[in-house]
């Protein structure tokens, strides 16, 4: 479909409405977009899960196309992975300022530092390679915060 139609759609999805083209900290912008969605929409859990699954599936498709169009592996303008990863991080957690802040900080730390086993996950390449490390970071954050919640 080229630049018309589907070309615009995959760029919108991959860059989360072109936030990925912000010159400073685009990954943080993608995470902040997800934080805004979580904090402001108060979606019921079934709708939240549908959004999360759609972000993962649509993000994988869009990231794959964006990589091919740009001719590089995981270009910085792709931020749908941070968006989807943060949705995973906040799944089934209380929607309070404390959890928002803890999830945001932990997610950004894990996304940037990529501790094991997250560090080796991008090697699969393509759209899934772009997405999987952020999804794993989100899952790790979620598990830590769920444990905190149970112990608190």
PDB file of C-alpha atoms in Angstrom:
ATOM      1  CA  UNK A   1       0.000   0.000   0.000  1.00  0.00           C
ATOM      2  CA  UNK A   2       2.998   2.330   0.125  1.00  0.00           C
ATOM      3  CA  UNK A   3       2.753   5.710   1.838  1.00  0.00           C
ATOM      4  CA  UNK A   4      -1.013   6.035   1.286  1.00  0.00           C
ATOM      5  CA  UNK A   5      -3.569   4.220   3.413  1.00  0.00           C
ATOM      6  CA  UNK A   6      -1.778   1.408   5.259  1.00  0.00           C
ATOM      7  CA  UNK A   7       1.510   3.304   5.109  1.00  0.00           C
ATOM      8  CA  UNK A   8       0.148   6.042   7.296  1.00  0.00           C
ATOM      9  CA  UNK A   9      -1.546   3.545   9.617  1.00  0.00           C
ATOM     10  CA  UNK A  10       1.568   1.511  10.401  1.00  0.00           C
ATOM     11  CA  UNK A  11       3.542   4.719  11.087  1.00  0.00           C
ATOM     12  CA  UNK A  12       0.797   6.036  13.375  1.00  0.00           C
ATOM     13  CA  UNK A  13       0.741   2.760  15.294  1.00  0.00           C
ATOM     14  CA  UNK A  14       4.521   2.186  15.420  1.00  0.00           C
ATOM     15  CA  UNK A  15       5.220   5.734  16.593  1.00  0.00           C
ATOM     16  CA  UNK A  16       2.084   6.029  18.780  1.00  0.00           C
ATOM     17  CA  UNK A  17       0.645   8.972  16.903  1.00  0.00           C
ATOM     18  CA  UNK A  18       4.103  10.218  15.847  1.00  0.00           C
ATOM     19  CA  UNK A  19       5.333  10.575  19.460  1.00  0.00           C
ATOM     20  CA  UNK A  20       8.277   8.435  18.407  1.00  0.00           C
ATOM     21  CA  UNK A  21       9.584  11.342  16.353  1.00  0.00           C
ATOM     22  CA  UNK A  22       9.980  13.568  19.432  1.00  0.00           C
ATOM     23  CA  UNK A  23      13.719  14.353  19.419  1.00  0.00           C
ATOM     24  CA  UNK A  24      14.301  13.772  23.154  1.00  0.00           C
ATOM     25  CA  UNK A  25      13.467  10.496  24.945  1.00  0.00           C
ATOM     26  CA  UNK A  26      10.938   9.059  22.473  1.00  0.00           C
ATOM     27  CA  UNK A  27      10.667   5.812  24.466  1.00  0.00           C
ATOM     28  CA  UNK A  28       9.717   7.785  27.541  1.00  0.00           C
ATOM     29  CA  UNK A  29       7.086   9.613  25.480  1.00  0.00           C
ATOM     30  CA  UNK A  30       5.594   6.286  24.380  1.00  0.00           C
ATOM     31  CA  UNK A  31       5.500   5.152  28.009  1.00  0.00           C
ATOM     32  CA  UNK A  32       3.904   8.442  29.099  1.00  0.00           C
ATOM     33  CA  UNK A  33       1.225   7.989  26.432  1.00  0.00           C
ATOM     34  CA  UNK A  34       0.360   4.589  27.904  1.00  0.00           C
ATOM     35  CA  UNK A  35       0.396   6.057  31.408  1.00  0.00           C
ATOM     36  CA  UNK A  36      -2.063   8.724  30.273  1.00  0.00           C
ATOM     37  CA  UNK A  37      -4.361   6.082  28.783  1.00  0.00           C
ATOM     38  CA  UNK A  38      -4.236   3.986  31.957  1.00  0.00           C
ATOM     39  CA  UNK A  39      -4.692   6.942  34.313  1.00  0.00           C
ATOM     40  CA  UNK A  40      -7.275   8.939  32.394  1.00  0.00           C
ATOM     41  CA  UNK A  41      -9.550   6.402  30.718  1.00  0.00           C
ATOM     42  CA  UNK A  42     -10.302   4.085  33.651  1.00  0.00           C
ATOM     43  CA  UNK A  43     -11.144   1.311  31.190  1.00  0.00           C
ATOM     44  CA  UNK A  44     -12.852  -1.735  32.701  1.00  0.00           C
ATOM     45  CA  UNK A  45     -10.481  -4.727  32.808  1.00  0.00           C
ATOM     46  CA  UNK A  46     -11.969  -6.566  29.792  1.00  0.00           C
ATOM     47  CA  UNK A  47     -11.556  -3.435  27.648  1.00  0.00           C
ATOM     48  CA  UNK A  48      -8.076  -2.884  29.083  1.00  0.00           C
ATOM     49  CA  UNK A  49      -7.060  -6.414  28.100  1.00  0.00           C
ATOM     50  CA  UNK A  50      -8.460  -5.934  24.591  1.00  0.00           C
ATOM     51  CA  UNK A  51      -6.449  -2.707  24.257  1.00  0.00           C
ATOM     52  CA  UNK A  52      -3.328  -4.480  25.514  1.00  0.00           C
ATOM     53  CA  UNK A  53      -3.721  -7.404  23.103  1.00  0.00           C
ATOM     54  CA  UNK A  54      -4.477  -5.034  20.216  1.00  0.00           C
ATOM     55  CA  UNK A  55      -1.376  -2.996  21.091  1.00  0.00           C
ATOM     56  CA  UNK A  56       0.781  -6.115  21.098  1.00  0.00           C
ATOM     57  CA  UNK A  57      -0.596  -7.531  17.843  1.00  0.00           C
ATOM     58  CA  UNK A  58      -0.896  -4.207  16.023  1.00  0.00           C
ATOM     59  CA  UNK A  59       2.450  -3.098  17.412  1.00  0.00           C
ATOM     60  CA  UNK A  60       4.197  -6.230  16.178  1.00  0.00           C
ATOM     61  CA  UNK A  61       2.770  -5.690  12.692  1.00  0.00           C
ATOM     62  CA  UNK A  62       3.555  -1.967  12.633  1.00  0.00           C
ATOM     63  CA  UNK A  63       7.065  -2.353  14.088  1.00  0.00           C
ATOM     64  CA  UNK A  64       7.893  -4.994  11.475  1.00  0.00           C
ATOM     65  CA  UNK A  65       6.739  -2.729   8.639  1.00  0.00           C
ATOM     66  CA  UNK A  66       8.510   0.303  10.108  1.00  0.00           C
ATOM     67  CA  UNK A  67      11.792  -1.585  10.404  1.00  0.00           C
ATOM     68  CA  UNK A  68      11.560  -2.636   6.763  1.00  0.00           C
ATOM     69  CA  UNK A  69      10.673   0.849   5.517  1.00  0.00           C
ATOM     70  CA  UNK A  70      13.447   2.489   7.533  1.00  0.00           C
ATOM     71  CA  UNK A  71      15.974  -0.238   6.761  1.00  0.00           C
ATOM     72  CA  UNK A  72      17.231  -0.521  10.328  1.00  0.00           C
ATOM     73  CA  UNK A  73      16.718  -2.782  13.329  1.00  0.00           C
ATOM     74  CA  UNK A  74      14.492  -1.329  16.064  1.00  0.00           C
ATOM     75  CA  UNK A  75      14.712   2.367  15.129  1.00  0.00           C
ATOM     76  CA  UNK A  76      14.201   4.741  18.043  1.00  0.00           C
ATOM     77  CA  UNK A  77      11.028   6.200  16.556  1.00  0.00           C
ATOM     78  CA  UNK A  78       9.177   2.922  17.197  1.00  0.00           C
ATOM     79  CA  UNK A  79       7.578   3.410  20.615  1.00  0.00           C
ATOM     80  CA  UNK A  80       4.556   1.105  20.428  1.00  0.00           C
ATOM     81  CA  UNK A  81       6.725  -1.416  22.276  1.00  0.00           C
ATOM     82  CA  UNK A  82       6.992   0.931  25.266  1.00  0.00           C
ATOM     83  CA  UNK A  83       3.270   1.676  25.053  1.00  0.00           C
ATOM     84  CA  UNK A  84       2.298  -2.011  25.049  1.00  0.00           C
ATOM     85  CA  UNK A  85       4.937  -2.900  27.649  1.00  0.00           C
ATOM     86  CA  UNK A  86       3.582  -0.329  30.077  1.00  0.00           C
ATOM     87  CA  UNK A  87       0.050  -1.629  29.573  1.00  0.00           C
ATOM     88  CA  UNK A  88       1.361  -5.060  30.584  1.00  0.00           C
ATOM     89  CA  UNK A  89       3.135  -3.502  33.582  1.00  0.00           C
ATOM     90  CA  UNK A  90      -0.135  -2.006  34.894  1.00  0.00           C
ATOM     91  CA  UNK A  91      -2.463  -4.945  34.179  1.00  0.00           C
ATOM     92  CA  UNK A  92      -4.623  -5.865  37.185  1.00  0.00           C
ATOM     93  CA  UNK A  93      -2.902  -3.345  39.460  1.00  0.00           C
ATOM     94  CA  UNK A  94      -4.668  -0.613  41.410  1.00  0.00           C
ATOM     95  CA  UNK A  95      -4.916   2.596  39.430  1.00  0.00           C
ATOM     96  CA  UNK A  96      -3.370   4.865  42.001  1.00  0.00           C
ATOM     97  CA  UNK A  97      -0.646   7.484  41.789  1.00  0.00           C
ATOM     98  CA  UNK A  98       1.726   5.252  43.750  1.00  0.00           C
ATOM     99  CA  UNK A  99       1.357   2.331  41.350  1.00  0.00           C
ATOM    100  CA  UNK A 100       1.531   4.628  38.310  1.00  0.00           C
ATOM    101  CA  UNK A 101       4.790   6.139  39.563  1.00  0.00           C
ATOM    102  CA  UNK A 102       6.339   2.825  40.624  1.00  0.00           C
ATOM    103  CA  UNK A 103       5.377   1.116  37.350  1.00  0.00           C
ATOM    104  CA  UNK A 104       6.650   4.044  35.272  1.00  0.00           C
ATOM    105  CA  UNK A 105      10.029   4.199  37.020  1.00  0.00           C
ATOM    106  CA  UNK A 106      10.572   0.437  37.120  1.00  0.00           C
ATOM    107  CA  UNK A 107       9.471  -0.011  33.524  1.00  0.00           C
ATOM    108  CA  UNK A 108      11.804   2.700  32.228  1.00  0.00           C
ATOM    109  CA  UNK A 109      14.713   1.267  34.264  1.00  0.00           C
ATOM    110  CA  UNK A 110      14.122  -2.276  32.984  1.00  0.00           C
ATOM    111  CA  UNK A 111      13.560  -1.051  29.422  1.00  0.00           C
ATOM    112  CA  UNK A 112      16.775   0.975  29.405  1.00  0.00           C
ATOM    113  CA  UNK A 113      19.066  -1.403  31.360  1.00  0.00           C
ATOM    114  CA  UNK A 114      17.568  -4.634  29.958  1.00  0.00           C
ATOM    115  CA  UNK A 115      18.623  -6.951  32.800  1.00  0.00           C
ATOM    116  CA  UNK A 116      18.770 -10.696  32.121  1.00  0.00           C
ATOM    117  CA  UNK A 117      16.759 -12.399  30.718  1.00  0.00           C
ATOM    118  CA  UNK A 118      15.323  -9.325  28.974  1.00  0.00           C
ATOM    119  CA  UNK A 119      18.671  -8.479  27.348  1.00  0.00           C
ATOM    120  CA  UNK A 120      18.681 -11.475  25.002  1.00  0.00           C
ATOM    121  CA  UNK A 121      15.092 -11.306  23.810  1.00  0.00           C
ATOM    122  CA  UNK A 122      15.485  -8.802  20.946  1.00  0.00           C
ATOM    123  CA  UNK A 123      17.602 -11.233  18.957  1.00  0.00           C
ATOM    124  CA  UNK A 124      14.520 -12.745  17.318  1.00  0.00           C
ATOM    125  CA  UNK A 125      14.329  -9.717  14.998  1.00  0.00           C
ATOM    126  CA  UNK A 126      11.399  -8.224  13.112  1.00  0.00           C
ATOM    127  CA  UNK A 127       8.347  -6.784  14.793  1.00  0.00           C
ATOM    128  CA  UNK A 128       8.327  -9.443  17.495  1.00  0.00           C
ATOM    129  CA  UNK A 129      11.983  -8.686  18.276  1.00  0.00           C
ATOM    130  CA  UNK A 130      11.095  -5.023  18.748  1.00  0.00           C
ATOM    131  CA  UNK A 131       8.178  -5.816  21.050  1.00  0.00           C
ATOM    132  CA  UNK A 132       9.297  -8.785  23.153  1.00  0.00           C
ATOM    133  CA  UNK A 133      11.884  -7.115  25.385  1.00  0.00           C
ATOM    134  CA  UNK A 134       9.429  -4.377  26.402  1.00  0.00           C
ATOM    135  CA  UNK A 135       6.672  -6.906  26.991  1.00  0.00           C
ATOM    136  CA  UNK A 136       9.063  -8.901  29.191  1.00  0.00           C
ATOM    137  CA  UNK A 137      10.037  -5.713  31.058  1.00  0.00           C
ATOM    138  CA  UNK A 138       6.348  -4.954  31.578  1.00  0.00           C
ATOM    139  CA  UNK A 139       5.695  -8.487  32.820  1.00  0.00           C
ATOM    140  CA  UNK A 140       8.618  -8.282  35.244  1.00  0.00           C
ATOM    141  CA  UNK A 141       7.373  -4.931  36.573  1.00  0.00           C
ATOM    142  CA  UNK A 142       3.877  -6.329  36.924  1.00  0.00           C
ATOM    143  CA  UNK A 143       5.085  -9.384  38.846  1.00  0.00           C
ATOM    144  CA  UNK A 144       7.162  -7.213  41.191  1.00  0.00           C
ATOM    145  CA  UNK A 145       4.266  -4.850  41.871  1.00  0.00           C
ATOM    146  CA  UNK A 146       1.802  -7.717  42.319  1.00  0.00           C
ATOM    147  CA  UNK A 147       4.194  -9.234  44.891  1.00  0.00           C
ATOM    148  CA  UNK A 148       4.514  -5.840  46.595  1.00  0.00           C
ATOM    149  CA  UNK A 149       0.737  -5.558  46.671  1.00  0.00           C
ATOM    150  CA  UNK A 150       0.359  -8.981  48.291  1.00  0.00           C
ATOM    151  CA  UNK A 151       3.050  -8.297  50.882  1.00  0.00           C
ATOM    152  CA  UNK A 152       1.968  -4.752  51.752  1.00  0.00           C
TER     153      UNK A 152
END
